[in-house]
């Protein structure tokens, strides 16, 4: 195999039983990059990963690695390591021999393969557990062993399919930080499938947000969060208030303030604006048009619910907790907008849909 781990999907389409699950997908990873495929269940992200791994064949399109087409190359010849949600460790082998297994198949001498396995367990912080069996390890430790086993054969590409979803929240946070550290130290080109927005944003160099077999947006985490390409990406990548507004084509009135919109909009169509809780200013004003309904401490931030006009659900405002002192339910307030422009979309409530405001 080539040593250039530049990976690409070119116009890949795949259908099962007449239902298209991937439609004309194209993307490229640079060597050493970590990309997350993010989206809801059924969006096609796992199918894309399986096509890259060689477990599925696309109906059309190509898989390229280092400038060479590998679409028809069997999975076992693709020089790729795969880690699934289920750890799939051999129960009769120790952590050390599990990690060394791939090298044994490749007929590497025992001292060399055990030495390499030991190095990887040390990288994972598992040296003291090398001679334990899977049932003697925690879920997080087992997943580290699975990751070490995938890296032992020095794959050109590492594929991670929801590797943390079976773990509890605290272990997930710790292990995703470990995955990022290890990926950077090894320089392995990596694709990780996840449905967890925070996980995708914190671990990746770039994120591909998927929906119904299509890539909705591909870019750096901060770009997607601050400049979503459409309403789906905006809603999927975190909490957002959806506020009915009116506009003149390029501006809207939001909380009584004139704000530019992302792109032009039809001034005849009722709209709702997308604005994140941390992008809203709040000031206490006895004559203010809003009223505080709830104050919820979240740790470093405090979420304040504000009843505004006739919105079904209060507007959520997130402030640093140190700035939220003294704010209480029942107080009158004014709201403002911290950002220079906001995303808008047609308001489904205006067409008879149920009115919802997040």
GROMACS .gro file of C-alpha atoms in nm:
model
  358
    1UNK     CA    1   0.000   0.000   0.000
    2UNK     CA    2   0.100   0.360  -0.053
    3UNK     CA    3   0.232   0.565   0.237
    4UNK     CA    4   0.032   0.871   0.126
    5UNK     CA    5  -0.278   0.853   0.346
    6UNK     CA    6  -0.477   1.111   0.150
    7UNK     CA    7  -0.826   0.959   0.145
    8UNK     CA    8  -1.113   1.061  -0.081
    9UNK     CA    9  -1.469   0.965  -0.166
   10UNK     CA   10  -1.568   1.073  -0.516
   11UNK     CA   11  -1.939   1.098  -0.601
   12UNK     CA   12  -2.029   0.792  -0.395
   13UNK     CA   13  -2.389   0.671  -0.409
   14UNK     CA   14  -2.537   0.372  -0.226
   15UNK     CA   15  -2.891   0.233  -0.198
   16UNK     CA   16  -3.041  -0.057  -0.002
   17UNK     CA   17  -3.369  -0.213  -0.116
   18UNK     CA   18  -3.441   0.082  -0.339
   19UNK     CA   19  -3.376   0.342  -0.068
   20UNK     CA   20  -3.085   0.576  -0.129
   21UNK     CA   21  -2.872   0.610   0.184
   22UNK     CA   22  -2.580   0.798   0.026
   23UNK     CA   23  -2.624   1.034  -0.266
   24UNK     CA   24  -2.328   1.166  -0.464
   25UNK     CA   25  -2.102   1.204  -0.158
   26UNK     CA   26  -1.760   1.360  -0.214
   27UNK     CA   27  -1.499   1.450   0.047
   28UNK     CA   28  -1.122   1.441   0.091
   29UNK     CA   29  -0.900   1.401   0.398
   30UNK     CA   30  -0.544   1.519   0.418
   31UNK     CA   31  -0.281   1.289   0.574
   32UNK     CA   32  -0.298   1.307   0.953
   33UNK     CA   33  -0.639   1.476   0.961
   34UNK     CA   34  -0.923   1.372   1.192
   35UNK     CA   35  -1.268   1.408   1.036
   36UNK     CA   36  -1.597   1.333   1.210
   37UNK     CA   37  -1.910   1.226   1.024
   38UNK     CA   38  -2.193   1.370   1.231
   39UNK     CA   39  -2.563   1.323   1.191
   40UNK     CA   40  -2.880   1.160   1.321
   41UNK     CA   41  -2.948   0.787   1.295
   42UNK     CA   42  -3.010   0.676   0.938
   43UNK     CA   43  -2.831   0.970   0.775
   44UNK     CA   44  -2.575   0.745   0.600
   45UNK     CA   45  -2.264   0.813   0.806
   46UNK     CA   46  -2.200   0.449   0.905
   47UNK     CA   47  -2.262   0.334   0.547
   48UNK     CA   48  -1.999   0.583   0.430
   49UNK     CA   49  -1.755   0.443   0.685
   50UNK     CA   50  -1.827   0.084   0.578
   51UNK     CA   51  -1.765   0.176   0.214
   52UNK     CA   52  -1.431   0.333   0.309
   53UNK     CA   53  -1.342   0.021   0.510
   54UNK     CA   54  -1.435  -0.210   0.223
   55UNK     CA   55  -1.726  -0.382   0.399
   56UNK     CA   56  -1.969  -0.238   0.142
   57UNK     CA   57  -1.934  -0.150  -0.225
   58UNK     CA   58  -2.082   0.175  -0.359
   59UNK     CA   59  -2.336   0.156  -0.640
   60UNK     CA   60  -2.140   0.432  -0.812
   61UNK     CA   61  -1.844   0.652  -0.734
   62UNK     CA   62  -1.489   0.577  -0.617
   63UNK     CA   63  -1.283   0.541  -0.301
   64UNK     CA   64  -0.930   0.674  -0.339
   65UNK     CA   65  -0.625   0.638  -0.113
   66UNK     CA   66  -0.301   0.811  -0.196
   67UNK     CA   67  -0.423   0.878  -0.549
   68UNK     CA   68  -0.498   0.510  -0.612
   69UNK     CA   69  -0.849   0.373  -0.649
   70UNK     CA   70  -0.930   0.110  -0.387
   71UNK     CA   71  -1.305   0.076  -0.448
   72UNK     CA   72  -1.270  -0.293  -0.539
   73UNK     CA   73  -0.986  -0.373  -0.297
   74UNK     CA   74  -1.100  -0.622  -0.026
   75UNK     CA   75  -1.126  -0.489   0.328
   76UNK     CA   76  -0.833  -0.698   0.457
   77UNK     CA   77  -0.600  -0.543   0.199
   78UNK     CA   78  -0.686  -0.177   0.261
   79UNK     CA   79  -0.440  -0.103   0.544
   80UNK     CA   80  -0.717   0.036   0.760
   81UNK     CA   81  -0.783  -0.012   1.130
   82UNK     CA   82  -1.143  -0.024   1.246
   83UNK     CA   83  -1.281   0.025   1.597
   84UNK     CA   84  -1.651  -0.041   1.651
   85UNK     CA   85  -1.891   0.050   1.930
   86UNK     CA   86  -1.866  -0.310   2.053
   87UNK     CA   87  -1.509  -0.371   2.165
   88UNK     CA   88  -1.488  -0.717   2.001
   89UNK     CA   89  -1.187  -0.822   2.206
   90UNK     CA   90  -1.090  -1.188   2.219
   91UNK     CA   91  -1.204  -1.297   2.569
   92UNK     CA   92  -0.940  -1.570   2.601
   93UNK     CA   93  -0.651  -1.329   2.529
   94UNK     CA   94  -0.490  -1.074   2.757
   95UNK     CA   95  -0.481  -0.708   2.668
   96UNK     CA   96  -0.124  -0.754   2.543
   97UNK     CA   97  -0.201  -1.051   2.318
   98UNK     CA   98  -0.519  -0.885   2.190
   99UNK     CA   99  -0.316  -0.586   2.075
  100UNK     CA  100  -0.048  -0.810   1.922
  101UNK     CA  101  -0.297  -1.030   1.735
  102UNK     CA  102  -0.287  -0.844   1.403
  103UNK     CA  103   0.091  -0.855   1.400
  104UNK     CA  104   0.082  -1.229   1.471
  105UNK     CA  105  -0.136  -1.282   1.165
  106UNK     CA  106   0.119  -1.085   0.966
  107UNK     CA  107   0.381  -1.332   1.092
  108UNK     CA  108   0.584  -1.075   1.282
  109UNK     CA  109   0.828  -1.233   1.524
  110UNK     CA  110   0.695  -1.273   1.878
  111UNK     CA  111   0.946  -1.041   2.053
  112UNK     CA  112   0.878  -0.764   1.800
  113UNK     CA  113   0.499  -0.791   1.812
  114UNK     CA  114   0.484  -0.807   2.192
  115UNK     CA  115   0.721  -0.512   2.209
  116UNK     CA  116   0.500  -0.309   1.975
  117UNK     CA  117   0.189  -0.409   2.172
  118UNK     CA  118   0.356  -0.304   2.496
  119UNK     CA  119   0.445   0.035   2.348
  120UNK     CA  120   0.086   0.095   2.245
  121UNK     CA  121  -0.054  -0.010   2.583
  122UNK     CA  122   0.187   0.236   2.742
  123UNK     CA  123   0.061   0.506   2.503
  124UNK     CA  124  -0.292   0.422   2.618
  125UNK     CA  125  -0.193   0.434   2.985
  126UNK     CA  126  -0.262   0.062   3.025
  127UNK     CA  127   0.082  -0.087   3.090
  128UNK     CA  128  -0.019  -0.215   3.433
  129UNK     CA  129  -0.319  -0.394   3.278
  130UNK     CA  130  -0.125  -0.570   3.001
  131UNK     CA  131  -0.180  -0.920   3.141
  132UNK     CA  132  -0.545  -0.879   3.234
  133UNK     CA  133  -0.827  -1.036   3.036
  134UNK     CA  134  -1.113  -0.828   2.889
  135UNK     CA  135  -1.357  -0.923   3.166
  136UNK     CA  136  -1.110  -0.779   3.419
  137UNK     CA  137  -1.110  -0.437   3.247
  138UNK     CA  138  -1.361  -0.153   3.259
  139UNK     CA  139  -1.549  -0.048   2.946
  140UNK     CA  140  -1.317   0.247   2.891
  141UNK     CA  141  -1.009   0.028   2.932
  142UNK     CA  142  -1.147  -0.229   2.689
  143UNK     CA  143  -1.207   0.042   2.430
  144UNK     CA  144  -0.849   0.163   2.474
  145UNK     CA  145  -0.727  -0.192   2.409
  146UNK     CA  146  -0.943  -0.207   2.095
  147UNK     CA  147  -0.793   0.123   1.979
  148UNK     CA  148  -0.440  -0.003   2.047
  149UNK     CA  149  -0.514  -0.323   1.853
  150UNK     CA  150  -0.632  -0.119   1.554
  151UNK     CA  151  -0.317   0.096   1.564
  152UNK     CA  152  -0.077  -0.196   1.612
  153UNK     CA  153  -0.065  -0.280   1.241
  154UNK     CA  154   0.021   0.083   1.158
  155UNK     CA  155  -0.287   0.144   0.941
  156UNK     CA  156  -0.283   0.425   0.691
  157UNK     CA  157  -0.638   0.515   0.795
  158UNK     CA  158  -0.815   0.462   1.128
  159UNK     CA  159  -1.195   0.427   1.120
  160UNK     CA  160  -1.395   0.472   1.441
  161UNK     CA  161  -1.765   0.377   1.435
  162UNK     CA  162  -1.941   0.528   1.739
  163UNK     CA  163  -1.655   0.401   1.959
  164UNK     CA  164  -1.770   0.581   2.275
  165UNK     CA  165  -2.148   0.548   2.267
  166UNK     CA  166  -2.155   0.247   2.502
  167UNK     CA  167  -1.965   0.432   2.777
  168UNK     CA  168  -2.095   0.658   3.052
  169UNK     CA  169  -2.064   1.034   3.014
  170UNK     CA  170  -1.754   1.092   3.227
  171UNK     CA  171  -1.558   0.810   3.062
  172UNK     CA  172  -1.664   0.933   2.718
  173UNK     CA  173  -1.521   1.278   2.782
  174UNK     CA  174  -1.194   1.133   2.911
  175UNK     CA  175  -1.159   0.883   2.629
  176UNK     CA  176  -1.236   1.125   2.347
  177UNK     CA  177  -0.954   1.345   2.478
  178UNK     CA  178  -0.729   1.038   2.479
  179UNK     CA  179  -0.829   0.950   2.122
  180UNK     CA  180  -0.741   1.300   2.006
  181UNK     CA  181  -0.406   1.293   2.188
  182UNK     CA  182  -0.315   0.953   2.049
  183UNK     CA  183  -0.428   1.045   1.698
  184UNK     CA  184  -0.208   1.353   1.704
  185UNK     CA  185   0.092   1.161   1.841
  186UNK     CA  186   0.063   0.884   1.581
  187UNK     CA  187  -0.037   1.116   1.295
  188UNK     CA  188  -0.289   0.861   1.170
  189UNK     CA  189  -0.551   0.982   0.923
  190UNK     CA  190  -0.880   0.919   1.107
  191UNK     CA  191  -1.253   0.922   1.041
  192UNK     CA  192  -1.489   0.898   1.336
  193UNK     CA  193  -1.864   0.844   1.310
  194UNK     CA  194  -2.076   0.995   1.586
  195UNK     CA  195  -2.421   1.136   1.651
  196UNK     CA  196  -2.293   1.338   1.950
  197UNK     CA  197  -2.250   1.705   1.857
  198UNK     CA  198  -2.018   1.794   2.144
  199UNK     CA  199  -1.801   1.492   2.070
  200UNK     CA  200  -1.770   1.587   1.704
  201UNK     CA  201  -1.692   1.952   1.771
  202UNK     CA  202  -1.428   1.887   2.038
  203UNK     CA  203  -1.233   1.606   1.872
  204UNK     CA  204  -1.221   1.689   1.499
  205UNK     CA  205  -1.014   1.900   1.265
  206UNK     CA  206  -1.319   1.908   1.039
  207UNK     CA  207  -1.679   1.794   1.068
  208UNK     CA  208  -1.912   1.670   0.794
  209UNK     CA  209  -2.274   1.714   0.900
  210UNK     CA  210  -2.495   1.461   0.721
  211UNK     CA  211  -2.870   1.431   0.667
  212UNK     CA  212  -3.065   1.190   0.447
  213UNK     CA  213  -2.755   1.068   0.265
  214UNK     CA  214  -2.620   1.414   0.185
  215UNK     CA  215  -2.342   1.626   0.334
  216UNK     CA  216  -2.511   1.943   0.455
  217UNK     CA  217  -2.188   2.121   0.548
  218UNK     CA  218  -1.819   2.032   0.576
  219UNK     CA  219  -1.575   2.251   0.761
  220UNK     CA  220  -1.389   2.335   1.081
  221UNK     CA  221  -1.596   2.295   1.401
  222UNK     CA  222  -1.596   2.667   1.480
  223UNK     CA  223  -1.705   2.750   1.126
  224UNK     CA  224  -2.001   2.512   1.140
  225UNK     CA  225  -2.110   2.631   1.482
  226UNK     CA  226  -2.076   3.004   1.416
  227UNK     CA  227  -2.165   3.004   1.044
  228UNK     CA  228  -2.406   2.715   0.978
  229UNK     CA  229  -2.492   2.667   0.613
  230UNK     CA  230  -2.860   2.605   0.675
  231UNK     CA  231  -3.126   2.566   0.942
  232UNK     CA  232  -3.063   2.194   0.990
  233UNK     CA  233  -2.693   2.245   1.070
  234UNK     CA  234  -2.779   2.533   1.303
  235UNK     CA  235  -3.028   2.326   1.501
  236UNK     CA  236  -2.820   2.009   1.501
  237UNK     CA  237  -2.502   2.171   1.630
  238UNK     CA  238  -2.633   2.299   1.960
  239UNK     CA  239  -2.907   2.488   2.133
  240UNK     CA  240  -3.067   2.764   1.929
  241UNK     CA  241  -3.361   2.997   1.986
  242UNK     CA  242  -3.607   3.011   1.696
  243UNK     CA  243  -3.773   3.352   1.709
  244UNK     CA  244  -4.046   3.475   1.467
  245UNK     CA  245  -3.934   3.798   1.297
  246UNK     CA  246  -4.014   4.023   1.004
  247UNK     CA  247  -3.761   4.164   0.759
  248UNK     CA  248  -3.704   4.377   0.454
  249UNK     CA  249  -3.487   4.138   0.251
  250UNK     CA  250  -3.147   4.182   0.417
  251UNK     CA  251  -3.235   4.289   0.773
  252UNK     CA  252  -3.476   4.182   1.044
  253UNK     CA  253  -3.605   4.328   1.368
  254UNK     CA  254  -3.498   4.098   1.653
  255UNK     CA  255  -3.573   4.196   2.014
  256UNK     CA  256  -3.640   4.546   1.882
  257UNK     CA  257  -3.293   4.564   1.726
  258UNK     CA  258  -3.211   4.583   1.353
  259UNK     CA  259  -2.985   4.288   1.259
  260UNK     CA  260  -2.838   4.183   0.925
  261UNK     CA  261  -2.931   3.838   0.795
  262UNK     CA  262  -2.708   3.570   0.644
  263UNK     CA  263  -2.789   3.618   0.275
  264UNK     CA  264  -3.107   3.768   0.136
  265UNK     CA  265  -3.458   3.657   0.221
  266UNK     CA  266  -3.803   3.713   0.072
  267UNK     CA  267  -3.957   4.006   0.263
  268UNK     CA  268  -4.304   3.866   0.191
  269UNK     CA  269  -4.237   3.537   0.370
  270UNK     CA  270  -4.276   3.514   0.751
  271UNK     CA  271  -3.942   3.419   0.904
  272UNK     CA  272  -3.788   3.285   1.220
  273UNK     CA  273  -3.437   3.380   1.327
  274UNK     CA  274  -3.178   3.139   1.466
  275UNK     CA  275  -2.986   3.282   1.760
  276UNK     CA  276  -2.779   3.092   2.012
  277UNK     CA  277  -2.834   3.153   2.384
  278UNK     CA  278  -2.482   3.288   2.435
  279UNK     CA  279  -2.534   3.546   2.156
  280UNK     CA  280  -2.810   3.729   2.343
  281UNK     CA  281  -2.749   4.024   2.574
  282UNK     CA  282  -2.966   4.068   2.882
  283UNK     CA  283  -3.009   4.377   3.097
  284UNK     CA  284  -3.241   4.432   3.393
  285UNK     CA  285  -3.492   4.708   3.317
  286UNK     CA  286  -3.810   4.771   3.518
  287UNK     CA  287  -3.976   4.892   3.196
  288UNK     CA  288  -3.834   4.611   2.983
  289UNK     CA  289  -4.065   4.412   2.753
  290UNK     CA  290  -3.934   4.073   2.872
  291UNK     CA  291  -3.977   3.893   3.203
  292UNK     CA  292  -3.745   3.633   3.361
  293UNK     CA  293  -3.929   3.304   3.405
  294UNK     CA  294  -3.649   3.070   3.512
  295UNK     CA  295  -3.287   3.081   3.629
  296UNK     CA  296  -3.099   2.753   3.591
  297UNK     CA  297  -2.742   2.709   3.715
  298UNK     CA  298  -2.540   2.487   3.482
  299UNK     CA  299  -2.198   2.531   3.640
  300UNK     CA  300  -1.981   2.780   3.451
  301UNK     CA  301  -2.290   2.915   3.276
  302UNK     CA  302  -2.641   3.002   3.391
  303UNK     CA  303  -2.941   2.965   3.161
  304UNK     CA  304  -3.210   3.231   3.197
  305UNK     CA  305  -3.554   3.182   3.048
  306UNK     CA  306  -3.721   3.503   2.932
  307UNK     CA  307  -4.087   3.536   2.837
  308UNK     CA  308  -4.089   3.755   2.527
  309UNK     CA  309  -4.393   3.872   2.337
  310UNK     CA  310  -4.620   3.579   2.252
  311UNK     CA  311  -4.352   3.311   2.210
  312UNK     CA  312  -4.474   2.965   2.311
  313UNK     CA  313  -4.144   2.885   2.483
  314UNK     CA  314  -3.928   3.138   2.670
  315UNK     CA  315  -3.613   3.265   2.503
  316UNK     CA  316  -3.305   3.101   2.653
  317UNK     CA  317  -3.014   3.329   2.741
  318UNK     CA  318  -2.683   3.178   2.857
  319UNK     CA  319  -2.459   3.400   3.068
  320UNK     CA  320  -2.134   3.328   3.254
  321UNK     CA  321  -2.247   3.240   3.606
  322UNK     CA  322  -2.033   3.518   3.750
  323UNK     CA  323  -2.243   3.767   3.548
  324UNK     CA  324  -2.580   3.616   3.638
  325UNK     CA  325  -2.581   3.704   4.005
  326UNK     CA  326  -2.887   3.900   4.113
  327UNK     CA  327  -3.106   3.789   3.826
  328UNK     CA  328  -3.430   3.642   3.960
  329UNK     CA  329  -3.761   3.514   3.831
  330UNK     CA  330  -4.017   3.788   3.778
  331UNK     CA  331  -3.768   4.063   3.691
  332UNK     CA  332  -3.832   4.273   3.382
  333UNK     CA  333  -3.550   4.269   3.127
  334UNK     CA  334  -3.442   4.382   2.784
  335UNK     CA  335  -3.271   4.159   2.531
  336UNK     CA  336  -3.021   4.245   2.261
  337UNK     CA  337  -2.811   4.070   1.998
  338UNK     CA  338  -2.435   4.026   2.032
  339UNK     CA  339  -2.364   3.903   1.676
  340UNK     CA  340  -2.356   4.113   1.354
  341UNK     CA  341  -2.583   3.881   1.154
  342UNK     CA  342  -2.818   3.586   1.205
  343UNK     CA  343  -2.949   3.295   1.002
  344UNK     CA  344  -3.319   3.302   0.910
  345UNK     CA  345  -3.558   3.049   0.759
  346UNK     CA  346  -3.926   3.047   0.664
  347UNK     CA  347  -4.141   3.017   0.975
  348UNK     CA  348  -4.343   2.692   0.957
  349UNK     CA  349  -4.589   2.832   1.214
  350UNK     CA  350  -4.704   3.081   0.952
  351UNK     CA  351  -4.817   2.795   0.727
  352UNK     CA  352  -5.030   2.631   0.993
  353UNK     CA  353  -4.763   2.408   1.150
  354UNK     CA  354  -4.743   2.375   1.524
  355UNK     CA  355  -4.559   2.672   1.672
  356UNK     CA  356  -4.227   2.577   1.830
  357UNK     CA  357  -3.950   2.798   1.963
  358UNK     CA  358  -3.639   2.632   2.109
   0.00000   0.00000   0.00000
